[in-house]
One Martini backbone bead per residue (centre of mass of N, CA, C, O) as a GRO file, in nm:
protein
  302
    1UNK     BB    1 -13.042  12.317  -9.093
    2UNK     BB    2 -12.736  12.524  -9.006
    3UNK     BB    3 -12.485  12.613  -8.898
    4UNK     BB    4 -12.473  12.895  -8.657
    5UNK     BB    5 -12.346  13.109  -8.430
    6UNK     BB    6 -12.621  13.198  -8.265
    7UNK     BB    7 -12.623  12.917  -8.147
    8UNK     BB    8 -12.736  12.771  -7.875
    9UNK     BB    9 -12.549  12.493  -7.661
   10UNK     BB   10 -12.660  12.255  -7.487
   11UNK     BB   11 -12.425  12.084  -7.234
   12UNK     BB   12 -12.511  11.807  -7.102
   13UNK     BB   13 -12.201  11.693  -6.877
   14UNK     BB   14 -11.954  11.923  -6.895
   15UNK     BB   15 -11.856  11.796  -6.592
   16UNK     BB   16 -11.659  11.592  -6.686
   17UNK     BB   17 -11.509  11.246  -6.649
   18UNK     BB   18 -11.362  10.961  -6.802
   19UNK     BB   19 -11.472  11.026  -7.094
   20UNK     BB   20 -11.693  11.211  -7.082
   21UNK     BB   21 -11.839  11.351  -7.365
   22UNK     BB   22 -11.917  11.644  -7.269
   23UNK     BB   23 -11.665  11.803  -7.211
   24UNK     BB   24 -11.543  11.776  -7.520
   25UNK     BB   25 -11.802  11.887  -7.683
   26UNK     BB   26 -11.761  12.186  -7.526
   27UNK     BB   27 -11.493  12.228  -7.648
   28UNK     BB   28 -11.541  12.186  -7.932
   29UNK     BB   29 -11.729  12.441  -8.006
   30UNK     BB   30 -11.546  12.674  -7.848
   31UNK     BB   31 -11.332  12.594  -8.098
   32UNK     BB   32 -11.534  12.737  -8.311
   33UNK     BB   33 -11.675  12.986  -8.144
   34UNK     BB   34 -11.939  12.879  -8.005
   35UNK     BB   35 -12.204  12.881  -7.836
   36UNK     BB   36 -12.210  12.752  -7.448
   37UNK     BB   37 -12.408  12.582  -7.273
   38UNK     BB   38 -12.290  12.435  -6.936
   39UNK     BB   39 -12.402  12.178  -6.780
   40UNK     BB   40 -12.358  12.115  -6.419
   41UNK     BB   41 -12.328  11.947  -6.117
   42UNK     BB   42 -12.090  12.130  -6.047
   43UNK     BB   43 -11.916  12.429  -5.905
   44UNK     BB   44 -11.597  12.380  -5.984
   45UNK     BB   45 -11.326  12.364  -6.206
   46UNK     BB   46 -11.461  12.245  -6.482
   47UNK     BB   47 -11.642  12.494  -6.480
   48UNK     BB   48 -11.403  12.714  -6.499
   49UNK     BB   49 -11.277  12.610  -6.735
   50UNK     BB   50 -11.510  12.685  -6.936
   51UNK     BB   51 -11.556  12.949  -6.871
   52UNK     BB   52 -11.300  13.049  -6.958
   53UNK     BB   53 -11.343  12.988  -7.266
   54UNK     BB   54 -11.694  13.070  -7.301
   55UNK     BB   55 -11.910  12.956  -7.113
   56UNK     BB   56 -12.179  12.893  -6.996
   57UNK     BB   57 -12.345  12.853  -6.677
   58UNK     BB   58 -12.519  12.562  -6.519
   59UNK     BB   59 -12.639  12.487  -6.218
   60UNK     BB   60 -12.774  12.133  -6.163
   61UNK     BB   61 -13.060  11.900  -6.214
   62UNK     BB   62 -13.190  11.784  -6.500
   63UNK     BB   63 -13.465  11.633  -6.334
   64UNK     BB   64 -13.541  11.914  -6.310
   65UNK     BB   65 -13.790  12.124  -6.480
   66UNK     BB   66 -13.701  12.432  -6.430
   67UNK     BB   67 -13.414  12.419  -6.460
   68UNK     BB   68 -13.430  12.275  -6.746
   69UNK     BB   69 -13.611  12.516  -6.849
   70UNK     BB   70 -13.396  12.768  -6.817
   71UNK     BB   71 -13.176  12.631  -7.006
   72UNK     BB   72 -13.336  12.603  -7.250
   73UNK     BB   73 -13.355  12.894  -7.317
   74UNK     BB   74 -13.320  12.944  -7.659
   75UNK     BB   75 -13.268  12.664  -7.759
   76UNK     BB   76 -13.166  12.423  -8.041
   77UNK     BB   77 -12.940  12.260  -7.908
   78UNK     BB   78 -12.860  11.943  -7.791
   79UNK     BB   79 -12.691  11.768  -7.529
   80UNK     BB   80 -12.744  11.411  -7.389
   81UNK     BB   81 -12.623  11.310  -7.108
   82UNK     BB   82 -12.666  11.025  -6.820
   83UNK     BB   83 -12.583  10.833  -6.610
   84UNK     BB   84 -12.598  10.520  -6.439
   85UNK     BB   85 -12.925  10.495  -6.300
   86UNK     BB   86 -13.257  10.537  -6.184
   87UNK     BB   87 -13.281  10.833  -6.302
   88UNK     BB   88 -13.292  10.841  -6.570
   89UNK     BB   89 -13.598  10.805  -6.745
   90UNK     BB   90 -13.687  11.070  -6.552
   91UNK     BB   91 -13.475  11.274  -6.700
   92UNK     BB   92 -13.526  11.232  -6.974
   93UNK     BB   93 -13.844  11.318  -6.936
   94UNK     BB   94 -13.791  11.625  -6.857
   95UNK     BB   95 -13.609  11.694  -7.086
   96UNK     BB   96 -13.825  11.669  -7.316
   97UNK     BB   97 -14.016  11.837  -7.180
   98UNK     BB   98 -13.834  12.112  -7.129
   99UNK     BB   99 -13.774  12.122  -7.464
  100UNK     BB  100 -14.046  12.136  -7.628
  101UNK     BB  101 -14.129  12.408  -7.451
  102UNK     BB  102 -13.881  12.571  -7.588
  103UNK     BB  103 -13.803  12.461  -7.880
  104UNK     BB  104 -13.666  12.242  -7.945
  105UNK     BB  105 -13.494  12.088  -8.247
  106UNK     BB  106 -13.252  11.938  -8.128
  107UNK     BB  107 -13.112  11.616  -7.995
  108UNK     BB  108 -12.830  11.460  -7.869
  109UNK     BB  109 -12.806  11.095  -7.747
  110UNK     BB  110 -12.624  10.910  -7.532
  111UNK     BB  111 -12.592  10.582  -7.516
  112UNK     BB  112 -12.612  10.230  -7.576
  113UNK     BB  113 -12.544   9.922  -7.744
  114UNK     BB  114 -12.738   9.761  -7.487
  115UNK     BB  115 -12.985   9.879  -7.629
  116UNK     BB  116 -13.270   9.691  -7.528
  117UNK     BB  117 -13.568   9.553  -7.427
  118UNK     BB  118 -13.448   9.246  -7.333
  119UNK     BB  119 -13.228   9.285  -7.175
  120UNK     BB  120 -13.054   9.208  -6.860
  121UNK     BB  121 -13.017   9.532  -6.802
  122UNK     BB  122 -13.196   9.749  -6.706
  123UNK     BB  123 -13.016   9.992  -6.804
  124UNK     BB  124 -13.058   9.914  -7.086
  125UNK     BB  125 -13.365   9.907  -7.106
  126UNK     BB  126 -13.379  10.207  -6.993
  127UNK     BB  127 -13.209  10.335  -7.257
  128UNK     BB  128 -13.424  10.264  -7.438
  129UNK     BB  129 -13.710  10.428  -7.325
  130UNK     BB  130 -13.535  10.688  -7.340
  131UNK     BB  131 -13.529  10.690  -7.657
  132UNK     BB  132 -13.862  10.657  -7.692
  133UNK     BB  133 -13.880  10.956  -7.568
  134UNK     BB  134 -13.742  11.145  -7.758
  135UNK     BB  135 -13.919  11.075  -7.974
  136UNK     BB  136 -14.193  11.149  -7.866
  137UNK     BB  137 -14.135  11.452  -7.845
  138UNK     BB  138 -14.077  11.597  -8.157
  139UNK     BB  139 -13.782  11.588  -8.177
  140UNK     BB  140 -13.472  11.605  -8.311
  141UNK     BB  141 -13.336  11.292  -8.284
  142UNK     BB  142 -13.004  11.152  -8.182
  143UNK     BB  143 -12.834  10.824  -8.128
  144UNK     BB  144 -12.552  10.706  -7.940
  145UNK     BB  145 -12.399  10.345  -7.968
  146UNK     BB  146 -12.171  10.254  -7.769
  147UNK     BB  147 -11.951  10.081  -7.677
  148UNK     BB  148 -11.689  10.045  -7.507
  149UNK     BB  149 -11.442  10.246  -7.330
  150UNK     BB  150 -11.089  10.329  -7.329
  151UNK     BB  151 -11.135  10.431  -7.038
  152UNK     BB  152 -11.190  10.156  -6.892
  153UNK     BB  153 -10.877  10.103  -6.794
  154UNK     BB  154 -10.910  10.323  -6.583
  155UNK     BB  155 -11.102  10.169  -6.403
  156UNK     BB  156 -11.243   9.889  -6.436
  157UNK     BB  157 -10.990   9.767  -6.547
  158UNK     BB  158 -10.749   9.819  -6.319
  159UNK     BB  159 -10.417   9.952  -6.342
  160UNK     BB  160 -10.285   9.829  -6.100
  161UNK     BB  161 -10.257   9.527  -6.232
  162UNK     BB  162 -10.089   9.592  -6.461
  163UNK     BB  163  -9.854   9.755  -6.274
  164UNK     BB  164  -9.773   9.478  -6.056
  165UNK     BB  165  -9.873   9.226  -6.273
  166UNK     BB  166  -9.939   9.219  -6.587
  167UNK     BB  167 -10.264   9.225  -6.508
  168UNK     BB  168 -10.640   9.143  -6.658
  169UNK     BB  169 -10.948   9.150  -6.481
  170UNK     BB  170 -11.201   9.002  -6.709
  171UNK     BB  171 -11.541   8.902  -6.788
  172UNK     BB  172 -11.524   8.857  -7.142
  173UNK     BB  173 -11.353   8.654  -7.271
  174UNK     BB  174 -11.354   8.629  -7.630
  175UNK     BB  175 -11.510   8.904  -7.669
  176UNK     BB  176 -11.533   9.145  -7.902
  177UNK     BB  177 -11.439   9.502  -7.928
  178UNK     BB  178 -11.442   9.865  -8.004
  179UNK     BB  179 -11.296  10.054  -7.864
  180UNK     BB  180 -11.376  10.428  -7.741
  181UNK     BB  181 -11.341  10.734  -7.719
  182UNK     BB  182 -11.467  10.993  -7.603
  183UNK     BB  183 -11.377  11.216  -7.810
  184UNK     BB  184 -11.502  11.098  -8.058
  185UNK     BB  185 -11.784  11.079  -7.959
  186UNK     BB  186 -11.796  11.387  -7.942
  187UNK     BB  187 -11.721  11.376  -8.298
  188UNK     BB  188 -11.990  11.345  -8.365
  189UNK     BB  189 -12.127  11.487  -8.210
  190UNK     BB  190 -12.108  11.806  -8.326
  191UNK     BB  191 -12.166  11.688  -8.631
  192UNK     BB  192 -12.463  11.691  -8.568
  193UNK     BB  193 -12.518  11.971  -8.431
  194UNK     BB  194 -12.392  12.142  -8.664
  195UNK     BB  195 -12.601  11.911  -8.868
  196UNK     BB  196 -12.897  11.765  -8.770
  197UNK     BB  197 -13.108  11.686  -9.026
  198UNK     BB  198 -12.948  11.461  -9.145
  199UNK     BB  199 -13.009  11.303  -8.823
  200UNK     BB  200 -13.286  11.232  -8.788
  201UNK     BB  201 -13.382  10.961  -8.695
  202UNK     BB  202 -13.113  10.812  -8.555
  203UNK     BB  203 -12.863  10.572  -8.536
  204UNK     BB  204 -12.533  10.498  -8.368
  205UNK     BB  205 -12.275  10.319  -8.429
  206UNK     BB  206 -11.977  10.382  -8.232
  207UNK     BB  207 -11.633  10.290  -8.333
  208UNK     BB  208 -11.380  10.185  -8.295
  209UNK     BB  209 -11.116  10.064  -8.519
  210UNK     BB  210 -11.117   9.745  -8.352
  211UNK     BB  211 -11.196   9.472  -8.283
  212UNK     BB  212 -11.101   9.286  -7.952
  213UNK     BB  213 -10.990   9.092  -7.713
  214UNK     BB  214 -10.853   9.092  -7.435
  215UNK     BB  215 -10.609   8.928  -7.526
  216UNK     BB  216 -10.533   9.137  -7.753
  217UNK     BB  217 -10.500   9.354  -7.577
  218UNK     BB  218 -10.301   9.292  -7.384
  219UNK     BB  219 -10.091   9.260  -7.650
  220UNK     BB  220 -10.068   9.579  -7.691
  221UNK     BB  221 -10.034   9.668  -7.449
  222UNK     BB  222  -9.732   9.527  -7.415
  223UNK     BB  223  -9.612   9.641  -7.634
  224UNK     BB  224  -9.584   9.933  -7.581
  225UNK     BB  225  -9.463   9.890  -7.310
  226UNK     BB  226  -9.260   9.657  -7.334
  227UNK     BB  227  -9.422   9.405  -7.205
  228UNK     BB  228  -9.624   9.214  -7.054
  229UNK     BB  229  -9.944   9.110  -7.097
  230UNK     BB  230 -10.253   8.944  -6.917
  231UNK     BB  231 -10.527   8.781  -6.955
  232UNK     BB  232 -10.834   8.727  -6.718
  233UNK     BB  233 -11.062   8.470  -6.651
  234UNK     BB  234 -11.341   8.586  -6.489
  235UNK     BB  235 -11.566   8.546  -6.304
  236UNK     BB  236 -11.859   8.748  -6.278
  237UNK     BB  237 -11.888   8.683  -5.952
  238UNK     BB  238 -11.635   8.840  -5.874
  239UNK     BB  239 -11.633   9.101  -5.984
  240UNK     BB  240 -11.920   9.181  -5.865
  241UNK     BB  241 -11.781   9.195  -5.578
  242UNK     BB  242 -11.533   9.376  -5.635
  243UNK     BB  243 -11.711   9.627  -5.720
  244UNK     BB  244 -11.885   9.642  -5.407
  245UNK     BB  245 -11.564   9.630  -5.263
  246UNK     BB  246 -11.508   9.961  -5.425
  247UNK     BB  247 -11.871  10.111  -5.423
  248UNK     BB  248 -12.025  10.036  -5.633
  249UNK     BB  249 -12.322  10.067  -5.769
  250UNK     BB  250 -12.575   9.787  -5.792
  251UNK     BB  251 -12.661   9.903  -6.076
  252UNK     BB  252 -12.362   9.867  -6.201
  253UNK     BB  253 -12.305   9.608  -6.096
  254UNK     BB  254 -12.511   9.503  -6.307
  255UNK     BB  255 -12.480   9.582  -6.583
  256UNK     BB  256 -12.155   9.508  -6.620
  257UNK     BB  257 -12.270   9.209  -6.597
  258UNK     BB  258 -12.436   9.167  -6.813
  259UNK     BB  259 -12.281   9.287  -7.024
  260UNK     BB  260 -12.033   9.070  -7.015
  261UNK     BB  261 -12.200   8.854  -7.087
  262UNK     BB  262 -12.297   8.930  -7.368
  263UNK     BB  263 -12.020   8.982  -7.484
  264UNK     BB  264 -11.947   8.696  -7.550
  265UNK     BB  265 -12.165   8.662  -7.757
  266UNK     BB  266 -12.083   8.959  -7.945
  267UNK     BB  267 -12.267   9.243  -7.901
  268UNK     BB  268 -11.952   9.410  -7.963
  269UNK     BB  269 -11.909   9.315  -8.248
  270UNK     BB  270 -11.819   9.614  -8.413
  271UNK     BB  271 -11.771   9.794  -8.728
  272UNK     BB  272 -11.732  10.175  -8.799
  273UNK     BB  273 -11.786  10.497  -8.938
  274UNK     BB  274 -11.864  10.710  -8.793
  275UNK     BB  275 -11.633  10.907  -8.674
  276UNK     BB  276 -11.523  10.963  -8.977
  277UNK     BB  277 -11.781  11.062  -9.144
  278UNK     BB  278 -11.886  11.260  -8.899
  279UNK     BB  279 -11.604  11.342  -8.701
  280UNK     BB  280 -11.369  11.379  -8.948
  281UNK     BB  281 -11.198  11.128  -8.823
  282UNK     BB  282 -11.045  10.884  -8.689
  283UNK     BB  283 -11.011  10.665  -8.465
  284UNK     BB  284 -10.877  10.606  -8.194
  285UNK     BB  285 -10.607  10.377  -8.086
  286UNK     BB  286 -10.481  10.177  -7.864
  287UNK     BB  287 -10.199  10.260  -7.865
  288UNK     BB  288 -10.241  10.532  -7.829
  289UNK     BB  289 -10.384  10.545  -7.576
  290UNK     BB  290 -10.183  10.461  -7.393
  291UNK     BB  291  -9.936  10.620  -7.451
  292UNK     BB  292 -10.067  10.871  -7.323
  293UNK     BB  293 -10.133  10.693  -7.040
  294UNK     BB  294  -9.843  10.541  -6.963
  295UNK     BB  295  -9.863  10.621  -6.619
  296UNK     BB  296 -10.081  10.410  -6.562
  297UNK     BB  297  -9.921  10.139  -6.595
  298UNK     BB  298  -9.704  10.190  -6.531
  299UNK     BB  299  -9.486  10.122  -6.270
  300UNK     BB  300  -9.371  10.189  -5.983
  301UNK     BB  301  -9.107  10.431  -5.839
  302UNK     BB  302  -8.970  10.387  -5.530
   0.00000   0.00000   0.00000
């Protein structure tokens, strides 16, 4: 099976943002000419800007089991991607379920690297059932296991302490990891959306371009701004009632907690060629993403 014109391509959480891939993915096929039907919860301004582009827009609910099997009718390849929430593994059992009726032949979903039986954050171990619910489905699956996202700079570790004090706080110790766009996670699937015979069953870690522990990162974030910037190691329960009085939902903010913990002792030390061999170009550099955002970090001008 290789990529085709006629091909149309479901993308589940088309109208994200903050890194969310799925908004990448669907940009990127619609670049490419494909037909692109774009499911989005929210048919807002992201939904219009998609439509503008030329794709068709579904919205709904992607965990209910009718609009999403309407949803694939007639698709053969799909990307599924789905927040961090308690309805993970029914929503992804619902789509497994909608998609096997419906005829999908391939379908690309983003799990994370810390997705496995055994870890201590129940959404982490989601993350792994949900994979494995998609297996058994007998549609030819690929599943993209990335670390941190460059995008995490601009929410989880907070760029107003950047703005203000030229510190990082966060519990991740010594431990390194190679964060990644979301846009690269994006040209994983693409890459694999567009030619996925030779990914089915296949599980993929898809890394920024170098591991770095929080304080290399922050002496790179203060190279590009030109100022210090330091990285502040702190208690995982500071952090994590911190992120509970900012309104994080507690199942993400025991996740971000235990992924912290297990971070420290190299869980995402990894580094691959994935986005480059399958993605087709390199992954973006903490440098460039910064450069790019550098609006979010410096100082506001009275």
């Amino acid at each position: 099976m290789t990529e085709s014109s006629s091909t149309v391509y479901l993308i589940v959480g088309a109208g994200g943002s903050h890194g969310a891939t799925g908004n990448h993915v669907a940009r990127a096929l619609l670049a490419q000419g494909l037909p692109v039907r774009a499911f989005v919860h929210h048919d807002d301004d992201r939904a219009a800007a998609l439509e503008a582009l030329g794709a068709q827009i579904v919205v709904g609910d992607v965990g209910d089991f009718n609009t999403a099997r309407a949803a694939l009718e007639g698709v053969r390849r799909a990307y599924f991607t789905y927040p961090l929430a308690e309805s993970l593994l029914a929503a992804t059992t619902t789509f497994a379920a909608a998609g096997k009726q419906a005829g999908v032949e391939s379908i690309v979903n983003m799990s994370q690297m810390t997705a496995r039986p055994d870890h201590a954050s129940p959404a982490a171990r989601g993350h792994w059932l949900a994979e494995r619910v998609l297996d058994w489905s007998g549609i030819g699956v690929t599943h993209i296991r990335p670390p941190y996202f460059l995008e995490n700079l601009l929410t989880i570790a907070n760029p107003a302490t950047i703005r203000t004090e030229g510190k990082i706080y966060l519990p991740y110790g010594q431990g390194r990891h190679a964060p990644i766009a979301g846009e690269d996670l994006a040209r994983v699937a693409v890459g694999i959306l567009t030619n996925p015979a030779p990914h089915h069953g296949k599980t993929y870690a898809a890394t920024g371009p170098m591991a770095l522990s929080m304080a290399e990162q922050a002496d790179t974030i203060g190279r590009v701004l030109d100022r210090p910037i330091q990285y502040v190691d702190i208690p995982v329960e500071n952090w994590a009632q911190a992120l509970s009085q900012g309104g994080f939902p507690p199942l993400l903010v025991e996740h971000l907690s235990r992924v912290a913990e297990t971070h420290k002792h190299g869980e995402q030390d990894i580094v691959t060629d994935v986005v480059e061999v399958i993605g087709g170009s390199p992954p973006k550099t903490l440098e460039a993403f910064v450069e790019e955002n550098r609006g979010a970090f410096e100082p506001t001008t009275p």
